[in-house]
CSV table of C-alpha atoms and ligand atoms in Angstrom, one decimal:
chain,number,residue,atom,x,y,z
A,1,MET,CA,61.3,46.3,56.1
A,2,LEU,CA,60.2,46.7,59.8
A,3,LEU,CA,62.8,46.2,62.5
A,4,THR,CA,62.3,45.4,66.1
A,5,VAL,CA,65.1,46.5,68.4
A,6,PHE,CA,65.6,44.9,71.8
A,7,PRO,CA,68.2,46.8,73.9
A,8,ASP,CA,67.8,44.1,76.5
A,9,ALA,CA,65.6,41.1,77.0
A,10,ARG,CA,62.9,43.2,78.8
A,11,SER,CA,62.2,46.2,76.6
A,12,VAL,CA,61.6,47.0,73.0
A,13,LEU,CA,62.2,50.1,70.9
A,14,LEU,CA,58.9,51.1,69.2
A,15,LEU,CA,57.6,54.0,67.2
A,16,LYS,CA,54.7,56.1,68.5
A,17,PRO,CA,53.1,57.7,65.4
A,18,GLU,CA,51.7,61.2,65.6
A,19,ARG,CA,48.3,59.9,64.7
A,20,ALA,CA,48.0,58.4,68.1
A,21,ALA,CA,47.4,61.8,69.7
A,22,GLY,CA,43.9,63.3,69.3
A,23,ALA,CA,40.4,62.7,70.2
A,24,GLY,CA,39.9,59.6,72.3
A,25,TYR,CA,43.7,59.6,73.0
A,26,ARG,CA,45.2,56.2,73.4
A,27,PRO,CA,48.9,55.6,72.8
A,28,VAL,CA,49.6,53.4,69.8
A,29,PHE,CA,53.0,51.9,69.2
A,30,THR,CA,54.1,50.2,66.1
A,31,ILE,CA,57.2,48.4,64.9
A,32,PRO,CA,59.4,51.1,63.3
A,33,SER,CA,60.8,50.9,59.7
A,34,VAL,CA,64.5,50.8,59.1
A,35,ASP,CA,64.3,54.3,57.8
A,36,ASP,CA,62.6,55.5,61.0
A,37,LEU,CA,65.4,54.0,63.1
A,38,ARG,CA,68.2,55.4,60.9
A,39,ALA,CA,66.5,58.9,61.1
A,40,ALA,CA,66.7,58.6,64.9
A,41,GLY,CA,70.4,57.7,64.8
A,42,VAL,CA,70.0,54.0,65.6
A,43,GLU,CA,72.7,51.9,63.9
A,44,ILE,CA,71.3,48.9,62.1
A,45,PRO,CA,73.4,45.8,62.5
A,46,GLU,CA,74.2,43.8,59.4
A,47,HIS,CA,73.1,40.5,61.0
A,48,LEU,CA,69.4,40.3,61.4
A,49,TRP,CA,66.9,37.4,61.7
A,50,GLY,CA,63.8,38.1,59.7
A,51,PHE,CA,60.7,36.1,58.9
A,52,ALA,CA,58.1,36.1,56.2
A,53,ASP,CA,55.5,38.6,55.2
A,54,ARG,CA,53.5,40.7,57.5
A,55,GLY,CA,51.0,42.2,55.0
A,56,GLY,CA,53.9,42.4,52.5
A,57,GLU,CA,56.5,43.7,54.9
A,58,ALA,CA,59.3,41.6,56.3
A,59,VAL,CA,59.8,41.8,60.1
A,60,SER,CA,63.3,41.5,61.6
A,61,GLY,CA,64.5,41.4,65.2
A,62,THR,CA,67.8,42.2,66.7
A,63,PHE,CA,69.5,43.1,69.9
A,64,VAL,CA,71.3,46.4,70.0
A,65,ASN,CA,73.5,46.8,73.1
A,66,ALA,CA,71.7,49.2,75.5
A,67,SER,CA,74.7,51.3,76.2
A,68,LEU,CA,75.5,51.5,72.5
A,69,LEU,CA,72.0,52.6,71.8
A,70,ASP,CA,72.2,55.3,74.5
A,71,HIS,CA,75.5,56.5,73.0
A,72,VAL,CA,74.3,56.5,69.5
A,73,LEU,CA,71.2,58.4,70.4
A,74,ALA,CA,73.2,60.9,72.6
A,75,THR,CA,75.7,61.7,69.8
A,76,SER,CA,73.2,61.7,66.9
A,77,GLY,CA,71.4,64.8,68.1
A,78,GLN,CA,68.2,62.8,68.1
A,79,ARG,CA,68.1,61.8,71.7
A,80,GLU,CA,65.1,64.0,72.4
A,81,ASN,CA,63.2,61.8,69.9
A,82,VAL,CA,63.5,58.8,72.2
A,83,ARG,CA,61.9,58.4,75.5
A,84,ARG,CA,61.6,55.6,78.0
A,85,GLY,CA,58.1,54.5,79.0
A,86,GLY,CA,54.9,54.8,77.2
A,87,ASP,CA,53.2,57.7,78.9
A,88,GLY,CA,54.7,60.6,77.0
A,89,HIS,CA,52.7,62.6,74.4
A,90,GLY,CA,53.5,63.2,70.7
A,91,ALA,CA,55.3,61.1,68.1
A,92,GLY,CA,58.7,59.5,68.3
A,93,LEU,CA,60.7,56.4,69.3
A,94,VAL,CA,60.0,55.0,72.8
A,95,LEU,CA,61.4,52.2,74.9
A,96,VAL,CA,58.7,50.2,76.5
A,97,GLY,CA,58.7,46.9,78.4
A,98,ARG,CA,57.7,43.9,76.3
A,99,ARG,CA,54.9,43.0,78.7
A,100,GLU,CA,53.7,46.6,78.9
A,101,ALA,CA,53.7,46.8,75.1
A,102,ALA,CA,50.9,44.3,75.0
A,103,ASP,CA,48.4,46.9,76.2
A,104,LEU,CA,49.8,49.6,73.8
A,105,MET,CA,50.2,47.8,70.5
A,106,ASP,CA,48.0,46.3,67.8
A,107,VAL,CA,47.6,42.7,68.7
A,108,ASP,CA,49.1,41.4,65.4
A,109,ASP,CA,52.1,43.8,65.8
A,110,TYR,CA,52.6,42.6,69.3
A,111,TRP,CA,52.9,38.9,68.4
A,112,HIS,CA,55.1,39.8,65.4
A,113,MET,CA,57.3,41.7,67.7
A,114,ASN,CA,57.5,38.8,70.1
A,115,ARG,CA,58.3,36.4,67.3
A,116,ALA,CA,61.2,38.7,66.3
A,117,PHE,CA,62.3,38.6,69.9
A,118,HIS,CA,62.3,34.8,70.0
A,119,LEU,CA,64.4,34.6,66.9
A,120,ALA,CA,66.8,37.3,68.0
A,121,ASP,CA,67.2,35.8,71.4
A,122,TRP,CA,68.0,32.3,69.9
A,123,ASP,CA,70.4,34.0,67.5
A,124,ARG,CA,72.2,35.6,70.4
A,125,ARG,CA,72.5,32.4,72.4
A,126,THR,CA,73.7,30.1,69.6
A,127,ARG,CA,76.7,31.9,68.2
A,128,PHE,CA,78.8,28.8,68.7
A,129,CYS,CA,78.2,25.1,68.2
A,130,GLY,CA,77.0,23.4,71.4
A,131,ALA,CA,78.9,20.2,70.4
A,132,CYS,CA,82.3,21.4,69.2
A,133,ALA,CA,82.3,25.2,69.9
A,134,ALA,CA,83.0,26.3,66.3
A,135,PRO,CA,81.2,29.5,65.2
A,136,MET,CA,77.8,28.7,63.7
A,137,GLU,CA,76.6,29.7,60.2
A,138,ARG,CA,73.2,30.5,58.9
A,139,SER,CA,71.4,27.7,57.1
A,140,ASP,CA,69.9,28.4,53.6
A,141,GLY,CA,66.2,28.2,53.1
A,142,GLU,CA,65.1,27.7,56.7
A,143,ILE,CA,65.4,29.4,60.1
A,144,ALA,CA,68.3,27.3,61.4
A,145,LYS,CA,72.1,27.4,61.9
A,146,VAL,CA,74.6,24.8,60.9
A,147,CYS,CA,78.0,24.1,62.3
A,148,PRO,CA,80.6,24.1,59.4
A,149,SER,CA,82.9,21.9,61.5
A,150,CYS,CA,80.8,19.0,62.7
A,151,GLY,CA,77.5,19.5,60.9
A,152,ALA,CA,75.3,20.0,64.0
A,153,VAL,CA,72.1,22.0,63.3
A,154,SER,CA,70.4,24.4,65.7
A,155,TYR,CA,66.7,25.4,65.3
A,156,PRO,CA,65.1,28.0,67.5
A,157,GLN,CA,64.4,26.4,70.8
A,158,ILE,CA,60.8,26.3,72.1
A,159,ALA,CA,60.2,25.4,75.7
A,160,PRO,CA,56.6,24.0,76.3
A,161,ALA,CA,54.8,25.1,79.4
A,162,VAL,CA,51.3,24.2,80.6
A,163,ILE,CA,48.7,26.4,82.2
A,164,MET,CA,45.4,25.1,83.5
A,165,ALA,CA,42.0,26.2,84.8
A,166,VAL,CA,41.0,23.7,87.6
A,167,VAL,CA,37.3,23.9,88.6
A,168,ARG,CA,35.6,22.6,91.7
A,169,ASN,CA,31.8,23.0,92.1
A,170,GLY,CA,31.7,26.2,90.0
A,171,HIS,CA,34.8,27.7,91.6
A,172,LEU,CA,38.1,28.4,89.9
A,173,LEU,CA,41.5,27.6,91.5
A,174,MET,CA,43.6,30.8,91.4
A,175,ALA,CA,46.9,31.6,93.1
A,176,HIS,CA,49.2,34.5,93.9
A,177,ASN,CA,52.8,33.8,92.9
A,178,ARG,CA,55.6,35.1,95.1
A,179,ARG,CA,57.4,36.4,92.0
A,180,HIS,CA,54.5,38.5,90.8
A,181,PRO,CA,54.4,42.1,92.1
A,182,GLY,CA,51.1,43.4,93.5
A,183,GLN,CA,48.0,41.3,94.1
A,184,MET,CA,47.7,39.7,90.7
A,185,TYR,CA,46.1,36.2,90.9
A,186,SER,CA,46.2,33.8,88.1
A,187,VAL,CA,45.6,30.1,87.3
A,188,LEU,CA,48.5,27.7,87.8
A,189,ALA,CA,51.2,27.1,85.2
A,190,GLY,CA,54.6,25.4,84.8
A,191,PHE,CA,57.2,24.0,82.4
A,192,VAL,CA,56.9,20.6,80.9
A,193,GLU,CA,59.8,18.3,82.0
A,194,ALA,CA,61.8,15.9,79.9
A,195,GLY,CA,59.9,12.7,79.2
A,196,GLU,CA,56.5,14.0,80.2
A,197,THR,CA,53.2,14.2,78.3
A,198,LEU,CA,51.4,17.5,78.4
A,199,GLU,CA,48.7,15.9,80.5
A,200,HIS,CA,51.2,14.5,83.0
A,201,ALA,CA,52.8,17.9,83.3
A,202,VAL,CA,49.3,19.4,84.1
A,203,SER,CA,48.6,16.8,86.8
A,204,ARG,CA,52.1,17.2,88.3
A,205,GLU,CA,52.1,21.0,88.4
A,206,VAL,CA,48.7,21.1,90.1
A,207,HIS,CA,49.8,18.5,92.7
A,208,GLU,CA,53.1,20.2,93.3
A,209,GLU,CA,51.8,23.7,93.6
A,210,ALA,CA,48.3,23.1,95.1
A,211,GLY,CA,48.5,19.6,96.7
A,212,ILE,CA,45.3,18.3,94.9
A,213,LEU,CA,44.4,15.7,92.3
A,214,ILE,CA,42.5,16.5,89.1
A,215,ARG,CA,40.6,14.6,86.3
A,216,ASP,CA,39.1,15.3,82.9
A,217,ILE,CA,42.1,17.2,81.6
A,218,ARG,CA,41.1,18.7,78.3
A,219,TYR,CA,43.0,20.8,75.8
A,220,PHE,CA,41.8,24.4,75.6
A,221,SER,CA,44.1,26.6,73.5
A,222,SER,CA,47.8,27.6,73.1
A,223,GLN,CA,49.8,30.7,72.8
A,224,PRO,CA,53.4,31.5,71.9
A,225,TRP,CA,55.0,32.9,75.1
A,226,PRO,CA,58.5,34.3,74.2
A,227,PHE,CA,59.6,35.3,77.7
A,228,PRO,CA,62.0,34.2,76.4
A,229,ASN,CA,61.1,31.1,74.4
A,230,SER,CA,58.0,29.2,75.7
A,231,LEU,CA,54.9,27.9,74.1
A,232,MET,CA,52.0,28.0,76.6
A,233,VAL,CA,49.6,25.1,76.2
A,234,ALA,CA,46.3,25.7,78.1
A,235,PHE,CA,44.0,23.0,79.6
A,236,THR,CA,40.8,22.8,81.6
A,237,ALA,CA,40.4,20.2,84.4
A,238,GLU,CA,38.1,19.2,87.2
A,239,TYR,CA,39.0,18.8,90.9
A,240,ALA,CA,39.2,15.1,91.9
A,241,GLY,CA,40.5,15.0,95.5
A,242,GLY,CA,42.8,16.3,98.2
A,243,GLU,CA,43.1,19.4,100.3
A,244,LEU,CA,44.5,22.7,99.0
A,245,ARG,CA,48.1,23.2,100.1
A,246,GLY,CA,50.2,25.9,98.4
A,247,ASP,CA,53.8,25.2,97.5
A,248,ASP,CA,55.6,27.7,99.8
A,249,ASP,CA,58.4,28.3,97.4
A,250,GLU,CA,56.2,29.6,94.7
A,251,ILE,CA,52.7,30.4,96.0
A,252,ASP,CA,51.9,32.7,98.9
A,253,ASP,CA,48.1,32.5,98.6
A,254,LEU,CA,45.6,30.3,96.7
A,255,GLY,CA,41.9,29.5,96.8
A,256,TRP,CA,38.7,28.7,95.0
A,257,PHE,CA,37.0,31.8,93.4
A,258,SER,CA,33.4,32.1,92.2
A,259,PRO,CA,32.6,33.9,88.9
A,260,ALA,CA,31.0,36.8,90.9
A,261,ASP,CA,33.9,37.2,93.3
A,262,LEU,CA,37.2,37.0,91.3
A,263,PRO,CA,40.4,38.7,92.5
A,264,ALA,CA,40.6,42.4,91.7
A,265,GLN,CA,43.8,41.9,89.6
A,266,ILE,CA,43.8,39.2,86.9
A,267,PRO,CA,46.2,38.6,83.9
A,268,SER,CA,46.0,41.0,80.9
A,269,SER,CA,43.6,40.4,78.1
A,270,TYR,CA,46.3,39.3,75.6
A,271,SER,CA,47.2,36.3,77.7
A,272,VAL,CA,45.9,32.8,77.4
A,273,ALA,CA,45.6,32.9,81.2
A,274,ARG,CA,43.0,35.6,80.8
A,275,ARG,CA,41.2,33.6,78.2
A,276,LEU,CA,41.0,30.6,80.6
A,277,ILE,CA,39.5,32.9,83.3
A,278,GLU,CA,37.0,34.3,80.7
A,279,TRP,CA,36.1,30.7,79.7
A,280,PHE,CA,35.4,29.8,83.3
A,281,VAL,CA,33.2,32.8,83.9
A,282,SER,CA,31.3,32.2,80.6
A,283,GLU,CA,30.7,28.5,81.7
A,284,TYR,CA,29.8,29.0,85.4
A,285,GLY,CA,28.8,32.7,85.8
A,286,THR,CA,26.0,35.0,84.8
A,287,GLY,CA,25.9,37.5,81.9
A,288,ASP,CA,26.8,40.2,84.3
A,289,ASP,CA,29.8,38.3,85.6
A,290,LEU,CA,31.1,37.8,82.1
A,291,GLN,CA,30.5,41.5,81.2
A,292,ARG,CA,32.6,42.5,84.3
A,293,VAL,CA,35.5,40.2,83.4
A,294,LEU,CA,35.5,41.2,79.8
A,295,GLU,CA,35.7,44.9,80.8
A,296,ALA,CA,38.3,44.4,83.5
A,297,ASP,CA,41.8,45.8,82.8
B,301,ZN,ZN1,80.1,21.7,65.7
Protein backbone atom coordinates (compact mmCIF):
# COMPACT_ATOMS: atom_id res chain seq x y z
CA MET A 1 0.00 0.00 0.00
CA LEU A 2 1.17 3.49 -0.84
CA LEU A 3 0.48 6.32 1.55
CA THR A 4 0.44 10.03 0.87
CA VAL A 5 0.97 12.16 3.97
CA PHE A 6 -0.08 15.82 4.05
CA PRO A 7 1.32 17.62 7.10
CA ASP A 8 -0.76 20.62 6.00
CA ALA A 9 -2.88 21.57 3.03
CA ARG A 10 0.09 22.95 1.08
CA SER A 11 2.79 20.28 1.23
CA VAL A 12 3.17 16.58 0.84
CA LEU A 13 5.67 14.05 2.20
CA LEU A 14 7.22 12.09 -0.65
CA LEU A 15 10.00 9.62 -1.17
CA LYS A 16 13.01 10.47 -3.29
CA PRO A 17 14.52 7.20 -4.47
CA GLU A 18 18.26 6.71 -4.78
CA ARG A 19 17.90 5.96 -8.47
CA ALA A 20 17.01 9.59 -9.08
CA ALA A 21 20.65 10.56 -8.75
CA GLY A 22 23.04 9.84 -11.58
CA ALA A 23 23.56 10.73 -15.19
CA GLY A 24 21.11 13.34 -16.46
CA TYR A 25 20.17 14.11 -12.84
CA ARG A 26 16.58 15.09 -12.33
CA PRO A 27 14.90 14.71 -8.96
CA VAL A 28 12.14 12.06 -9.00
CA PHE A 29 9.66 11.83 -6.15
CA THR A 30 7.21 9.01 -5.57
CA ILE A 31 4.43 8.21 -3.14
CA PRO A 32 6.14 6.25 -0.31
CA SER A 33 5.01 2.84 0.87
CA VAL A 34 3.75 2.36 4.42
CA ASP A 35 6.99 0.51 5.18
CA ASP A 36 9.07 3.45 3.92
CA LEU A 37 7.22 5.79 6.26
CA ARG A 38 7.43 3.50 9.27
CA ALA A 39 11.17 3.13 8.67
CA ALA A 40 11.45 6.92 8.80
CA GLY A 41 9.54 7.08 12.08
CA VAL A 42 6.25 8.43 10.74
CA GLU A 43 3.30 7.10 12.73
CA ILE A 44 0.57 5.78 10.44
CA PRO A 45 -2.93 6.75 11.61
CA GLU A 46 -5.54 3.99 11.73
CA HIS A 47 -8.04 6.05 9.81
CA LEU A 48 -7.19 6.40 6.13
CA TRP A 49 -9.14 7.02 2.97
CA GLY A 50 -7.93 4.82 0.19
CA PHE A 51 -9.07 4.24 -3.35
CA ALA A 52 -8.78 1.58 -5.95
CA ASP A 53 -5.83 0.12 -7.68
CA ARG A 54 -2.90 1.97 -8.98
CA GLY A 55 -1.21 -0.75 -10.98
CA GLY A 56 -2.21 -3.21 -8.26
CA GLU A 57 -1.31 -0.97 -5.34
CA ALA A 58 -3.90 0.84 -3.26
CA VAL A 59 -3.26 4.52 -2.58
CA SER A 60 -4.31 6.23 0.63
CA GLY A 61 -4.11 9.78 1.83
CA THR A 62 -4.05 11.23 5.31
CA PHE A 63 -3.17 14.35 7.23
CA VAL A 64 -0.55 13.99 9.93
CA ASN A 65 -0.32 17.03 12.16
CA ALA A 66 2.78 18.98 11.10
CA SER A 67 4.12 19.44 14.64
CA LEU A 68 3.49 15.76 15.43
CA LEU A 69 5.37 14.81 12.30
CA ASP A 70 8.30 17.00 13.36
CA HIS A 71 8.23 15.52 16.85
CA VAL A 72 8.08 11.94 15.63
CA LEU A 73 10.90 12.49 13.20
CA ALA A 74 13.03 14.28 15.81
CA THR A 75 12.61 11.50 18.39
CA SER A 76 12.92 8.58 15.98
CA GLY A 77 16.56 9.24 15.15
CA GLN A 78 15.48 9.46 11.52
CA ARG A 79 15.19 13.18 11.19
CA GLU A 80 18.19 13.41 8.91
CA ASN A 81 16.24 11.28 6.44
CA VAL A 82 13.65 13.97 5.97
CA ARG A 83 14.30 17.28 4.32
CA ARG A 84 12.16 20.19 3.30
CA GLY A 85 12.20 21.25 -0.31
CA GLY A 86 13.09 19.30 -3.41
CA ASP A 87 16.58 20.51 -4.14
CA GLY A 88 18.66 18.17 -1.95
CA HIS A 89 20.65 15.26 -3.31
CA GLY A 90 20.40 11.59 -2.42
CA ALA A 91 17.52 9.38 -1.32
CA GLY A 92 15.05 9.93 1.50
CA LEU A 93 11.75 11.46 2.47
CA VAL A 94 11.22 15.08 1.54
CA LEU A 95 8.49 17.62 2.17
CA VAL A 96 7.58 19.43 -1.05
CA GLY A 97 4.80 21.84 -1.95
CA ARG A 98 1.87 20.19 -3.73
CA ARG A 99 2.14 22.57 -6.68
CA GLU A 100 5.92 22.26 -6.83
CA ALA A 101 5.53 18.47 -6.79
CA ALA A 102 3.93 18.64 -10.24
CA ASP A 103 7.33 19.33 -11.80
CA LEU A 104 9.09 16.63 -9.75
CA MET A 105 6.77 13.61 -9.96
CA ASP A 106 5.60 11.15 -12.55
CA VAL A 107 2.33 12.60 -13.89
CA ASP A 108 0.21 9.57 -12.88
CA ASP A 109 1.69 9.63 -9.36
CA TYR A 110 0.97 13.33 -9.18
CA TRP A 111 -2.74 12.97 -9.91
CA HIS A 112 -3.04 9.97 -7.58
CA MET A 113 -1.43 12.06 -4.87
CA ASN A 114 -3.90 14.86 -5.52
CA ARG A 115 -6.86 12.50 -5.44
CA ALA A 116 -5.61 11.21 -2.09
CA PHE A 117 -5.43 14.83 -0.91
CA HIS A 118 -8.99 15.53 -2.05
CA LEU A 119 -10.34 12.55 -0.09
CA ALA A 120 -8.23 13.21 3.00
CA ASP A 121 -9.28 16.87 3.01
CA TRP A 122 -12.97 15.94 2.70
CA ASP A 123 -12.51 13.41 5.50
CA ARG A 124 -10.99 16.04 7.75
CA ARG A 125 -13.80 18.53 7.10
CA THR A 126 -16.74 16.15 7.55
CA ARG A 127 -16.09 14.55 10.93
CA PHE A 128 -19.53 15.63 12.12
CA CYS A 129 -22.94 15.66 10.46
CA GLY A 130 -23.75 19.05 8.91
CA ALA A 131 -27.45 18.60 9.75
CA CYS A 132 -27.46 17.30 13.35
CA ALA A 133 -23.77 17.46 14.43
CA ALA A 134 -23.46 13.76 15.34
CA PRO A 135 -20.10 12.09 14.53
CA MET A 136 -20.18 10.67 10.99
CA GLU A 137 -19.41 7.04 10.12
CA ARG A 138 -17.92 5.53 7.00
CA SER A 139 -20.32 4.06 4.49
CA ASP A 140 -19.80 0.51 3.23
CA GLY A 141 -19.06 -0.06 -0.42
CA GLU A 142 -18.62 3.54 -1.58
CA ILE A 143 -16.57 6.60 -0.72
CA ALA A 144 -19.14 8.32 1.50
CA LYS A 145 -20.02 8.96 5.12
CA VAL A 146 -23.40 8.46 6.75
CA CYS A 147 -24.84 9.98 9.90
CA PRO A 148 -25.96 7.25 12.35
CA SER A 149 -28.37 9.68 13.99
CA CYS A 150 -30.33 11.30 11.14
CA GLY A 151 -29.20 9.32 8.10
CA ALA A 152 -27.64 12.25 6.20
CA VAL A 153 -25.01 11.17 3.67
CA SER A 154 -21.83 13.09 2.73
CA TYR A 155 -19.94 12.48 -0.51
CA PRO A 156 -16.60 14.15 -1.33
CA GLN A 157 -17.47 17.67 -2.41
CA ILE A 158 -16.36 18.80 -5.85
CA ALA A 159 -16.48 22.53 -6.65
CA PRO A 160 -16.63 23.18 -10.43
CA ALA A 161 -14.62 26.05 -11.82
CA VAL A 162 -14.35 27.29 -15.42
CA ILE A 163 -11.25 28.42 -17.28
CA MET A 164 -11.32 29.88 -20.76
CA ALA A 165 -9.16 30.86 -23.72
CA VAL A 166 -10.74 33.96 -25.31
CA VAL A 167 -9.38 34.80 -28.77
CA ARG A 168 -9.66 38.06 -30.75
CA ASN A 169 -8.11 38.33 -34.22
CA GLY A 170 -5.48 35.71 -33.45
CA HIS A 171 -4.62 37.14 -30.04
CA LEU A 172 -5.21 35.44 -26.67
CA LEU A 173 -6.63 37.22 -23.61
CA MET A 174 -4.23 36.74 -20.70
CA ALA A 175 -4.07 38.40 -17.30
CA HIS A 176 -1.85 38.76 -14.28
CA ASN A 177 -3.75 37.99 -11.08
CA ARG A 178 -2.92 40.03 -7.98
CA ARG A 179 -2.70 36.85 -5.88
CA HIS A 180 -0.07 35.27 -8.14
CA PRO A 181 3.53 36.01 -7.20
CA GLY A 182 5.96 37.02 -9.93
CA GLN A 183 4.95 37.87 -13.47
CA MET A 184 2.96 34.76 -14.34
CA TYR A 185 0.18 35.48 -16.84
CA SER A 186 -2.64 33.05 -17.50
CA VAL A 187 -6.08 32.79 -19.05
CA LEU A 188 -9.10 33.80 -16.95
CA ALA A 189 -10.82 31.39 -14.56
CA GLY A 190 -13.39 31.40 -11.78
CA PHE A 191 -15.83 29.32 -9.76
CA VAL A 192 -19.27 28.31 -10.99
CA GLU A 193 -22.03 29.86 -8.89
CA ALA A 194 -25.22 28.22 -7.68
CA GLY A 195 -27.85 27.98 -10.42
CA GLU A 196 -25.47 28.66 -13.31
CA THR A 197 -24.70 26.60 -16.39
CA LEU A 198 -21.00 26.20 -17.17
CA GLU A 199 -21.45 28.40 -20.26
CA HIS A 200 -23.07 31.14 -18.22
CA ALA A 201 -20.23 30.98 -15.71
CA VAL A 202 -17.74 31.42 -18.57
CA SER A 203 -19.56 34.50 -19.91
CA ARG A 204 -20.00 36.03 -16.46
CA GLU A 205 -16.37 35.53 -15.43
CA VAL A 206 -15.04 37.10 -18.64
CA HIS A 207 -17.40 40.05 -18.27
CA GLU A 208 -16.61 40.55 -14.57
CA GLU A 209 -12.85 40.17 -14.86
CA ALA A 210 -12.20 41.71 -18.31
CA GLY A 211 -15.31 43.78 -19.13
CA ILE A 212 -15.96 42.15 -22.53
CA LEU A 213 -18.61 39.98 -24.17
CA ILE A 214 -17.83 36.64 -25.84
CA ARG A 215 -19.49 34.16 -28.22
CA ASP A 216 -18.90 30.63 -29.59
CA ILE A 217 -18.21 29.12 -26.17
CA ARG A 218 -16.97 25.58 -26.75
CA TYR A 219 -15.97 22.81 -24.38
CA PHE A 220 -12.24 22.03 -24.52
CA SER A 221 -11.17 19.69 -21.71
CA SER A 222 -11.29 19.23 -17.95
CA GLN A 223 -8.93 18.51 -15.09
CA PRO A 224 -9.32 17.63 -11.40
CA TRP A 225 -7.96 20.59 -9.46
CA PRO A 226 -7.78 19.61 -5.79
CA PHE A 227 -6.62 22.96 -4.37
CA PRO A 228 -8.53 21.93 -2.35
CA ASN A 229 -11.51 20.39 -4.18
CA SER A 230 -12.18 21.82 -7.64
CA LEU A 231 -12.86 20.38 -11.03
CA MET A 232 -11.53 22.76 -13.68
CA VAL A 233 -13.63 22.77 -16.87
CA ALA A 234 -11.90 24.44 -19.82
CA PHE A 235 -13.53 26.28 -22.73
CA THR A 236 -12.52 28.25 -25.79
CA ALA A 237 -14.43 31.37 -26.91
CA GLU A 238 -14.33 34.28 -29.36
CA TYR A 239 -14.37 37.96 -28.49
CA ALA A 240 -17.76 39.53 -29.33
CA GLY A 241 -17.62 43.13 -28.08
CA GLY A 242 -16.65 45.67 -25.44
CA GLU A 243 -13.44 47.29 -24.24
CA LEU A 244 -10.92 45.53 -22.00
CA ARG A 245 -11.27 46.66 -18.41
CA GLY A 246 -9.65 44.55 -15.69
CA ASP A 247 -11.39 43.87 -12.38
CA ASP A 248 -9.22 45.89 -9.97
CA ASP A 249 -9.80 43.48 -7.09
CA GLU A 250 -8.35 40.49 -8.92
CA ILE A 251 -6.46 41.61 -12.03
CA ASP A 252 -3.61 44.10 -12.12
CA ASP A 253 -2.77 43.70 -15.83
CA LEU A 254 -4.39 42.07 -18.84
CA GLY A 255 -4.12 42.21 -22.59
CA TRP A 256 -4.22 40.45 -25.96
CA PHE A 257 -1.11 38.39 -26.75
CA SER A 258 0.02 37.03 -30.11
CA PRO A 259 1.47 33.49 -30.41
CA ALA A 260 4.92 34.97 -31.15
CA ASP A 261 4.87 37.31 -28.15
CA LEU A 262 3.44 35.45 -25.16
CA PRO A 263 4.32 36.53 -21.59
CA ALA A 264 7.63 35.11 -20.33
CA GLN A 265 5.98 33.24 -17.44
CA ILE A 266 2.98 31.02 -18.19
CA PRO A 267 1.32 28.19 -16.18
CA SER A 268 3.12 24.86 -15.70
CA SER A 269 2.79 22.12 -18.26
CA TYR A 270 0.62 19.87 -16.03
CA SER A 271 -2.20 22.42 -15.93
CA VAL A 272 -5.18 22.68 -18.24
CA ALA A 273 -4.42 26.43 -18.40
CA ARG A 274 -1.17 25.53 -20.16
CA ARG A 275 -2.98 23.18 -22.52
CA LEU A 276 -5.36 26.01 -23.50
CA ILE A 277 -2.37 28.25 -24.25
CA GLU A 278 -0.72 25.47 -26.29
CA TRP A 279 -4.01 24.96 -28.17
CA PHE A 280 -4.10 28.69 -28.98
CA VAL A 281 -0.53 28.69 -30.30
CA SER A 282 -1.14 25.54 -32.36
CA GLU A 283 -4.26 27.13 -33.93
CA TYR A 284 -2.95 30.66 -34.54
CA GLY A 285 0.86 30.49 -34.45
CA THR A 286 3.70 29.09 -36.52
CA GLY A 287 5.58 25.83 -35.96
CA ASP A 288 8.36 27.82 -34.30
CA ASP A 289 5.86 29.48 -31.95
CA LEU A 290 4.50 26.09 -30.94
CA GLN A 291 7.96 24.65 -30.42
CA ARG A 292 8.82 27.56 -28.14
CA VAL A 293 5.73 27.18 -25.96
CA LEU A 294 6.12 23.39 -25.72
CA GLU A 295 9.70 23.81 -24.52
CA ALA A 296 8.95 26.62 -22.06
CA ASP A 297 9.16 25.86 -18.32
ZN1 LIG B 1 -27.10 13.79 11.27
